[in-house]
């Protein structure tokens, strides 16, 4: 199949591309810069120049493909509402192209705020208070005649090149001189290795089946204190607890996520797709020098759009 992928050069997308090419598929990746285009051609993918807010480029890419994977999102937490609106428009634009056809559309979402305080499953509908509207847009596309499946990722997708939440925690710990958690640190974060996530996208694509939601989750819930302890030991700094009030000053805008208890199951997905995660789990993966050798300014430089 010929697959159009948004976010093709992002952290997850750059794992999906070789996964698909290795399985014999052709990949058409969205690229907004010369550097992104070069990285795609180097791994054997074709290039569709454009961006998530260039709706015509999305129409061209979707029109030229047998299926679409939407893995792009503008990770601008200072302007999240605008990023979410761009994402919504992108999904609805692609969905309109694929309407009334047999072509599959895989939309990326997240598990984090699906069912705070209990284990979220694929049967849980999206939390309506979540500002990201990927699933609502996917549902609208489905109602319009597109064949849409949502693949939810956990808050921590880890592996080589990670510039997400764990590197942010490491940077904060370096700056503050302590590695902190909230309360007793028993709140749980689900996680998945980027290579396992990429394989999940491929299996959903090749299965040809449509389900409202899949969960690409390997670790159902890692106690946050365990993450903080690895960071403290690797940086040789104290590991401390913070009250919810202290956490706001310590972590800033990220305090809400740090204290979130959001475990998620993928039991149904693993059974339906025959997708057993095979890569390293979160704690052993981050407990290695490569996670701590990278200049943490990289997070600030790369946490913008991955479209």
mmCIF file with all atom_site columns, C-alpha atoms in Angstrom, residues 151-298:
data_model
loop_
_atom_site.group_PDB
_atom_site.id
_atom_site.type_symbol
_atom_site.label_atom_id
_atom_site.label_alt_id
_atom_site.label_comp_id
_atom_site.label_asym_id
_atom_site.label_entity_id
_atom_site.label_seq_id
_atom_site.pdbx_PDB_ins_code
_atom_site.Cartn_x
_atom_site.Cartn_y
_atom_site.Cartn_z
_atom_site.occupancy
_atom_site.B_iso_or_equiv
_atom_site.pdbx_formal_charge
_atom_site.auth_seq_id
_atom_site.auth_comp_id
_atom_site.auth_asym_id
_atom_site.auth_atom_id
_atom_site.pdbx_PDB_model_num
ATOM 1   C CA . UNK A 1 151 ? -4.820  4.804  18.070 1.00 0.00 ? 151 UNK A CA 1
ATOM 2   C CA . UNK A 1 152 ? -4.188  6.198  21.539 1.00 0.00 ? 152 UNK A CA 1
ATOM 3   C CA . UNK A 1 153 ? -0.650  6.657  22.815 1.00 0.00 ? 153 UNK A CA 1
ATOM 4   C CA . UNK A 1 154 ? 0.300   6.957  26.511 1.00 0.00 ? 154 UNK A CA 1
ATOM 5   C CA . UNK A 1 155 ? 1.857   10.155 27.898 1.00 0.00 ? 155 UNK A CA 1
ATOM 6   C CA . UNK A 1 156 ? 5.331   8.623  27.802 1.00 0.00 ? 156 UNK A CA 1
ATOM 7   C CA . UNK A 1 157 ? 6.469   7.281  24.440 1.00 0.00 ? 157 UNK A CA 1
ATOM 8   C CA . UNK A 1 158 ? 10.129  6.521  25.020 1.00 0.00 ? 158 UNK A CA 1
ATOM 9   C CA . UNK A 1 159 ? 13.224  5.367  23.163 1.00 0.00 ? 159 UNK A CA 1
ATOM 10  C CA . UNK A 1 160 ? 16.265  6.760  21.395 1.00 0.00 ? 160 UNK A CA 1
ATOM 11  C CA . UNK A 1 161 ? 15.706  10.401 20.456 1.00 0.00 ? 161 UNK A CA 1
ATOM 12  C CA . UNK A 1 162 ? 13.001  11.008 23.061 1.00 0.00 ? 162 UNK A CA 1
ATOM 13  C CA . UNK A 1 163 ? 12.343  14.735 23.540 1.00 0.00 ? 163 UNK A CA 1
ATOM 14  C CA . UNK A 1 164 ? 9.076   14.409 25.420 1.00 0.00 ? 164 UNK A CA 1
ATOM 15  C CA . UNK A 1 165 ? 7.997   14.296 29.038 1.00 0.00 ? 165 UNK A CA 1
ATOM 16  C CA . UNK A 1 166 ? 10.873  12.321 30.577 1.00 0.00 ? 166 UNK A CA 1
ATOM 17  C CA . UNK A 1 167 ? 13.568  14.614 29.119 1.00 0.00 ? 167 UNK A CA 1
ATOM 18  C CA . UNK A 1 168 ? 11.529  17.558 30.405 1.00 0.00 ? 168 UNK A CA 1
ATOM 19  C CA . UNK A 1 169 ? 11.550  16.028 33.894 1.00 0.00 ? 169 UNK A CA 1
ATOM 20  C CA . UNK A 1 170 ? 15.304  15.543 33.630 1.00 0.00 ? 170 UNK A CA 1
ATOM 21  C CA . UNK A 1 171 ? 15.792  19.167 32.624 1.00 0.00 ? 171 UNK A CA 1
ATOM 22  C CA . UNK A 1 172 ? 13.657  20.402 35.528 1.00 0.00 ? 172 UNK A CA 1
ATOM 23  C CA . UNK A 1 173 ? 15.587  18.178 37.949 1.00 0.00 ? 173 UNK A CA 1
ATOM 24  C CA . UNK A 1 174 ? 18.888  19.586 36.675 1.00 0.00 ? 174 UNK A CA 1
ATOM 25  C CA . UNK A 1 175 ? 17.660  23.148 37.054 1.00 0.00 ? 175 UNK A CA 1
ATOM 26  C CA . UNK A 1 176 ? 16.160  22.651 40.528 1.00 0.00 ? 176 UNK A CA 1
ATOM 27  C CA . UNK A 1 177 ? 18.855  20.381 41.943 1.00 0.00 ? 177 UNK A CA 1
ATOM 28  C CA . UNK A 1 178 ? 16.294  17.795 43.095 1.00 0.00 ? 178 UNK A CA 1
ATOM 29  C CA . UNK A 1 179 ? 14.200  15.112 41.410 1.00 0.00 ? 179 UNK A CA 1
ATOM 30  C CA . UNK A 1 180 ? 10.654  15.508 42.675 1.00 0.00 ? 180 UNK A CA 1
ATOM 31  C CA . UNK A 1 181 ? 7.350   13.687 42.748 1.00 0.00 ? 181 UNK A CA 1
ATOM 32  C CA . UNK A 1 182 ? 3.970   14.710 44.172 1.00 0.00 ? 182 UNK A CA 1
ATOM 33  C CA . UNK A 1 183 ? 2.689   13.321 47.477 1.00 0.00 ? 183 UNK A CA 1
ATOM 34  C CA . UNK A 1 184 ? 3.643   9.668  47.835 1.00 0.00 ? 184 UNK A CA 1
ATOM 35  C CA . UNK A 1 185 ? 4.433   9.392  44.146 1.00 0.00 ? 185 UNK A CA 1
ATOM 36  C CA . UNK A 1 186 ? 2.113   6.453  43.642 1.00 0.00 ? 186 UNK A CA 1
ATOM 37  C CA . UNK A 1 187 ? 0.271   8.024  40.725 1.00 0.00 ? 187 UNK A CA 1
ATOM 38  C CA . UNK A 1 188 ? 0.793   5.940  37.613 1.00 0.00 ? 188 UNK A CA 1
ATOM 39  C CA . UNK A 1 189 ? 1.923   6.778  34.088 1.00 0.00 ? 189 UNK A CA 1
ATOM 40  C CA . UNK A 1 190 ? 1.428   4.328  31.204 1.00 0.00 ? 190 UNK A CA 1
ATOM 41  C CA . UNK A 1 191 ? 4.177   4.093  28.622 1.00 0.00 ? 191 UNK A CA 1
ATOM 42  C CA . UNK A 1 192 ? 5.238   2.470  25.361 1.00 0.00 ? 192 UNK A CA 1
ATOM 43  C CA . UNK A 1 193 ? 8.477   2.215  23.413 1.00 0.00 ? 193 UNK A CA 1
ATOM 44  C CA . UNK A 1 194 ? 8.361   4.112  20.111 1.00 0.00 ? 194 UNK A CA 1
ATOM 45  C CA . UNK A 1 195 ? 9.224   0.954  18.140 1.00 0.00 ? 195 UNK A CA 1
ATOM 46  C CA . UNK A 1 196 ? 6.342   -0.963 19.708 1.00 0.00 ? 196 UNK A CA 1
ATOM 47  C CA . UNK A 1 197 ? 4.068   1.984  18.923 1.00 0.00 ? 197 UNK A CA 1
ATOM 48  C CA . UNK A 1 198 ? 5.222   2.009  15.301 1.00 0.00 ? 198 UNK A CA 1
ATOM 49  C CA . UNK A 1 199 ? 4.485   -1.700 14.994 1.00 0.00 ? 199 UNK A CA 1
ATOM 50  C CA . UNK A 1 200 ? 0.983   -1.112 16.376 1.00 0.00 ? 200 UNK A CA 1
ATOM 51  C CA . UNK A 1 201 ? 0.280   1.432  13.628 1.00 0.00 ? 201 UNK A CA 1
ATOM 52  C CA . UNK A 1 202 ? 1.438   -1.047 10.987 1.00 0.00 ? 202 UNK A CA 1
ATOM 53  C CA . UNK A 1 203 ? -0.674  -3.879 12.369 1.00 0.00 ? 203 UNK A CA 1
ATOM 54  C CA . UNK A 1 204 ? -3.798  -1.706 12.524 1.00 0.00 ? 204 UNK A CA 1
ATOM 55  C CA . UNK A 1 205 ? -3.130  -0.631 8.944  1.00 0.00 ? 205 UNK A CA 1
ATOM 56  C CA . UNK A 1 206 ? -2.537  -4.134 7.620  1.00 0.00 ? 206 UNK A CA 1
ATOM 57  C CA . UNK A 1 207 ? -5.467  -5.629 9.492  1.00 0.00 ? 207 UNK A CA 1
ATOM 58  C CA . UNK A 1 208 ? -7.799  -3.421 7.493  1.00 0.00 ? 208 UNK A CA 1
ATOM 59  C CA . UNK A 1 209 ? -10.240 -3.498 10.386 1.00 0.00 ? 209 UNK A CA 1
ATOM 60  C CA . UNK A 1 210 ? -11.904 -0.461 11.887 1.00 0.00 ? 210 UNK A CA 1
ATOM 61  C CA . UNK A 1 211 ? -12.335 -0.055 15.640 1.00 0.00 ? 211 UNK A CA 1
ATOM 62  C CA . UNK A 1 212 ? -13.257 3.112  17.513 1.00 0.00 ? 212 UNK A CA 1
ATOM 63  C CA . UNK A 1 213 ? -10.141 2.974  19.685 1.00 0.00 ? 213 UNK A CA 1
ATOM 64  C CA . UNK A 1 214 ? -6.922  1.000  20.076 1.00 0.00 ? 214 UNK A CA 1
ATOM 65  C CA . UNK A 1 215 ? -4.386  1.466  22.883 1.00 0.00 ? 215 UNK A CA 1
ATOM 66  C CA . UNK A 1 216 ? -0.672  1.260  22.073 1.00 0.00 ? 216 UNK A CA 1
ATOM 67  C CA . UNK A 1 217 ? 0.319   0.803  25.726 1.00 0.00 ? 217 UNK A CA 1
ATOM 68  C CA . UNK A 1 218 ? 3.038   -1.491 27.074 1.00 0.00 ? 218 UNK A CA 1
ATOM 69  C CA . UNK A 1 219 ? 3.457   -0.382 30.716 1.00 0.00 ? 219 UNK A CA 1
ATOM 70  C CA . UNK A 1 220 ? -0.039  -0.105 32.179 1.00 0.00 ? 220 UNK A CA 1
ATOM 71  C CA . UNK A 1 221 ? 1.065   2.231  34.941 1.00 0.00 ? 221 UNK A CA 1
ATOM 72  C CA . UNK A 1 222 ? 4.552   3.077  36.224 1.00 0.00 ? 222 UNK A CA 1
ATOM 73  C CA . UNK A 1 223 ? 4.535   4.759  39.660 1.00 0.00 ? 223 UNK A CA 1
ATOM 74  C CA . UNK A 1 224 ? 5.798   8.290  39.164 1.00 0.00 ? 224 UNK A CA 1
ATOM 75  C CA . UNK A 1 225 ? 8.123   7.949  42.139 1.00 0.00 ? 225 UNK A CA 1
ATOM 76  C CA . UNK A 1 226 ? 10.007  5.200  40.266 1.00 0.00 ? 226 UNK A CA 1
ATOM 77  C CA . UNK A 1 227 ? 10.672  7.624  37.409 1.00 0.00 ? 227 UNK A CA 1
ATOM 78  C CA . UNK A 1 228 ? 11.842  10.330 39.827 1.00 0.00 ? 228 UNK A CA 1
ATOM 79  C CA . UNK A 1 229 ? 14.187  7.882  41.559 1.00 0.00 ? 229 UNK A CA 1
ATOM 80  C CA . UNK A 1 230 ? 15.908  6.931  38.303 1.00 0.00 ? 230 UNK A CA 1
ATOM 81  C CA . UNK A 1 231 ? 16.397  10.599 37.465 1.00 0.00 ? 231 UNK A CA 1
ATOM 82  C CA . UNK A 1 232 ? 17.727  11.392 40.945 1.00 0.00 ? 232 UNK A CA 1
ATOM 83  C CA . UNK A 1 233 ? 20.180  8.505  40.934 1.00 0.00 ? 233 UNK A CA 1
ATOM 84  C CA . UNK A 1 234 ? 21.457  9.244  37.432 1.00 0.00 ? 234 UNK A CA 1
ATOM 85  C CA . UNK A 1 235 ? 21.928  12.957 38.191 1.00 0.00 ? 235 UNK A CA 1
ATOM 86  C CA . UNK A 1 236 ? 23.233  12.258 41.708 1.00 0.00 ? 236 UNK A CA 1
ATOM 87  C CA . UNK A 1 237 ? 20.727  14.622 43.291 1.00 0.00 ? 237 UNK A CA 1
ATOM 88  C CA . UNK A 1 238 ? 18.165  14.160 46.114 1.00 0.00 ? 238 UNK A CA 1
ATOM 89  C CA . UNK A 1 239 ? 14.770  12.641 45.384 1.00 0.00 ? 239 UNK A CA 1
ATOM 90  C CA . UNK A 1 240 ? 12.094  14.619 47.229 1.00 0.00 ? 240 UNK A CA 1
ATOM 91  C CA . UNK A 1 241 ? 8.344   14.846 47.600 1.00 0.00 ? 241 UNK A CA 1
ATOM 92  C CA . UNK A 1 242 ? 6.327   17.972 46.880 1.00 0.00 ? 242 UNK A CA 1
ATOM 93  C CA . UNK A 1 243 ? 2.827   18.849 48.003 1.00 0.00 ? 243 UNK A CA 1
ATOM 94  C CA . UNK A 1 244 ? 0.358   19.727 45.230 1.00 0.00 ? 244 UNK A CA 1
ATOM 95  C CA . UNK A 1 245 ? 0.843   23.406 46.086 1.00 0.00 ? 245 UNK A CA 1
ATOM 96  C CA . UNK A 1 246 ? 4.644   23.106 46.009 1.00 0.00 ? 246 UNK A CA 1
ATOM 97  C CA . UNK A 1 247 ? 4.476   21.157 42.764 1.00 0.00 ? 247 UNK A CA 1
ATOM 98  C CA . UNK A 1 248 ? 3.012   24.125 40.913 1.00 0.00 ? 248 UNK A CA 1
ATOM 99  C CA . UNK A 1 249 ? 6.040   26.249 41.753 1.00 0.00 ? 249 UNK A CA 1
ATOM 100 C CA . UNK A 1 250 ? 8.490   23.414 41.105 1.00 0.00 ? 250 UNK A CA 1
ATOM 101 C CA . UNK A 1 251 ? 7.147   22.019 37.819 1.00 0.00 ? 251 UNK A CA 1
ATOM 102 C CA . UNK A 1 252 ? 5.288   25.049 36.444 1.00 0.00 ? 252 UNK A CA 1
ATOM 103 C CA . UNK A 1 253 ? 2.722   24.257 33.749 1.00 0.00 ? 253 UNK A CA 1
ATOM 104 C CA . UNK A 1 254 ? 3.787   20.600 33.863 1.00 0.00 ? 254 UNK A CA 1
ATOM 105 C CA . UNK A 1 255 ? 2.618   20.125 37.477 1.00 0.00 ? 255 UNK A CA 1
ATOM 106 C CA . UNK A 1 256 ? -0.802  18.873 36.400 1.00 0.00 ? 256 UNK A CA 1
ATOM 107 C CA . UNK A 1 257 ? 0.738   16.041 34.382 1.00 0.00 ? 257 UNK A CA 1
ATOM 108 C CA . UNK A 1 258 ? 3.249   15.134 37.086 1.00 0.00 ? 258 UNK A CA 1
ATOM 109 C CA . UNK A 1 259 ? 0.463   14.512 39.595 1.00 0.00 ? 259 UNK A CA 1
ATOM 110 C CA . UNK A 1 260 ? -1.843  12.739 37.149 1.00 0.00 ? 260 UNK A CA 1
ATOM 111 C CA . UNK A 1 261 ? -2.840  9.141  37.915 1.00 0.00 ? 261 UNK A CA 1
ATOM 112 C CA . UNK A 1 262 ? -3.716  7.810  34.474 1.00 0.00 ? 262 UNK A CA 1
ATOM 113 C CA . UNK A 1 263 ? -3.014  4.076  34.052 1.00 0.00 ? 263 UNK A CA 1
ATOM 114 C CA . UNK A 1 264 ? -4.227  2.512  30.815 1.00 0.00 ? 264 UNK A CA 1
ATOM 115 C CA . UNK A 1 265 ? -4.726  -1.038 29.611 1.00 0.00 ? 265 UNK A CA 1
ATOM 116 C CA . UNK A 1 266 ? -4.086  -2.441 26.146 1.00 0.00 ? 266 UNK A CA 1
ATOM 117 C CA . UNK A 1 267 ? -5.377  -5.955 26.844 1.00 0.00 ? 267 UNK A CA 1
ATOM 118 C CA . UNK A 1 268 ? -8.124  -5.714 24.225 1.00 0.00 ? 268 UNK A CA 1
ATOM 119 C CA . UNK A 1 269 ? -5.794  -4.215 21.622 1.00 0.00 ? 269 UNK A CA 1
ATOM 120 C CA . UNK A 1 270 ? -3.152  -6.876 22.209 1.00 0.00 ? 270 UNK A CA 1
ATOM 121 C CA . UNK A 1 271 ? -5.747  -9.613 21.797 1.00 0.00 ? 271 UNK A CA 1
ATOM 122 C CA . UNK A 1 272 ? -7.410  -8.131 18.725 1.00 0.00 ? 272 UNK A CA 1
ATOM 123 C CA . UNK A 1 273 ? -4.225  -7.207 16.887 1.00 0.00 ? 273 UNK A CA 1
ATOM 124 C CA . UNK A 1 274 ? -1.926  -9.930 18.227 1.00 0.00 ? 274 UNK A CA 1
ATOM 125 C CA . UNK A 1 275 ? 0.377   -7.116 19.284 1.00 0.00 ? 275 UNK A CA 1
ATOM 126 C CA . UNK A 1 276 ? 2.558   -8.103 22.229 1.00 0.00 ? 276 UNK A CA 1
ATOM 127 C CA . UNK A 1 277 ? 5.003   -5.283 23.104 1.00 0.00 ? 277 UNK A CA 1
ATOM 128 C CA . UNK A 1 278 ? 8.551   -6.587 22.773 1.00 0.00 ? 278 UNK A CA 1
ATOM 129 C CA . UNK A 1 279 ? 10.776  -3.563 23.455 1.00 0.00 ? 279 UNK A CA 1
ATOM 130 C CA . UNK A 1 280 ? 12.209  -2.369 26.788 1.00 0.00 ? 280 UNK A CA 1
ATOM 131 C CA . UNK A 1 281 ? 9.727   -1.019 29.318 1.00 0.00 ? 281 UNK A CA 1
ATOM 132 C CA . UNK A 1 282 ? 9.978   2.553  30.581 1.00 0.00 ? 282 UNK A CA 1
ATOM 133 C CA . UNK A 1 283 ? 12.192  2.226  33.676 1.00 0.00 ? 283 UNK A CA 1
ATOM 134 C CA . UNK A 1 284 ? 15.016  0.132  32.165 1.00 0.00 ? 284 UNK A CA 1
ATOM 135 C CA . UNK A 1 285 ? 14.888  2.204  28.986 1.00 0.00 ? 285 UNK A CA 1
ATOM 136 C CA . UNK A 1 286 ? 15.353  5.567  30.714 1.00 0.00 ? 286 UNK A CA 1
ATOM 137 C CA . UNK A 1 287 ? 17.854  4.147  33.215 1.00 0.00 ? 287 UNK A CA 1
ATOM 138 C CA . UNK A 1 288 ? 20.777  4.500  30.834 1.00 0.00 ? 288 UNK A CA 1
ATOM 139 C CA . UNK A 1 289 ? 23.316  7.241  30.047 1.00 0.00 ? 289 UNK A CA 1
ATOM 140 C CA . UNK A 1 290 ? 21.807  8.284  26.716 1.00 0.00 ? 290 UNK A CA 1
ATOM 141 C CA . UNK A 1 291 ? 18.779  9.796  28.444 1.00 0.00 ? 291 UNK A CA 1
ATOM 142 C CA . UNK A 1 292 ? 21.033  12.046 30.531 1.00 0.00 ? 292 UNK A CA 1
ATOM 143 C CA . UNK A 1 293 ? 23.816  12.982 28.120 1.00 0.00 ? 293 UNK A CA 1
ATOM 144 C CA . UNK A 1 294 ? 21.685  15.057 25.774 1.00 0.00 ? 294 UNK A CA 1
ATOM 145 C CA . UNK A 1 295 ? 21.697  18.800 26.334 1.00 0.00 ? 295 UNK A CA 1
ATOM 146 C CA . UNK A 1 296 ? 18.225  19.470 27.692 1.00 0.00 ? 296 UNK A CA 1
ATOM 147 C CA . UNK A 1 297 ? 17.872  22.569 25.537 1.00 0.00 ? 297 UNK A CA 1
ATOM 148 C CA . UNK A 1 298 ? 17.067  20.037 22.829 1.00 0.00 ? 298 UNK A CA 1
#
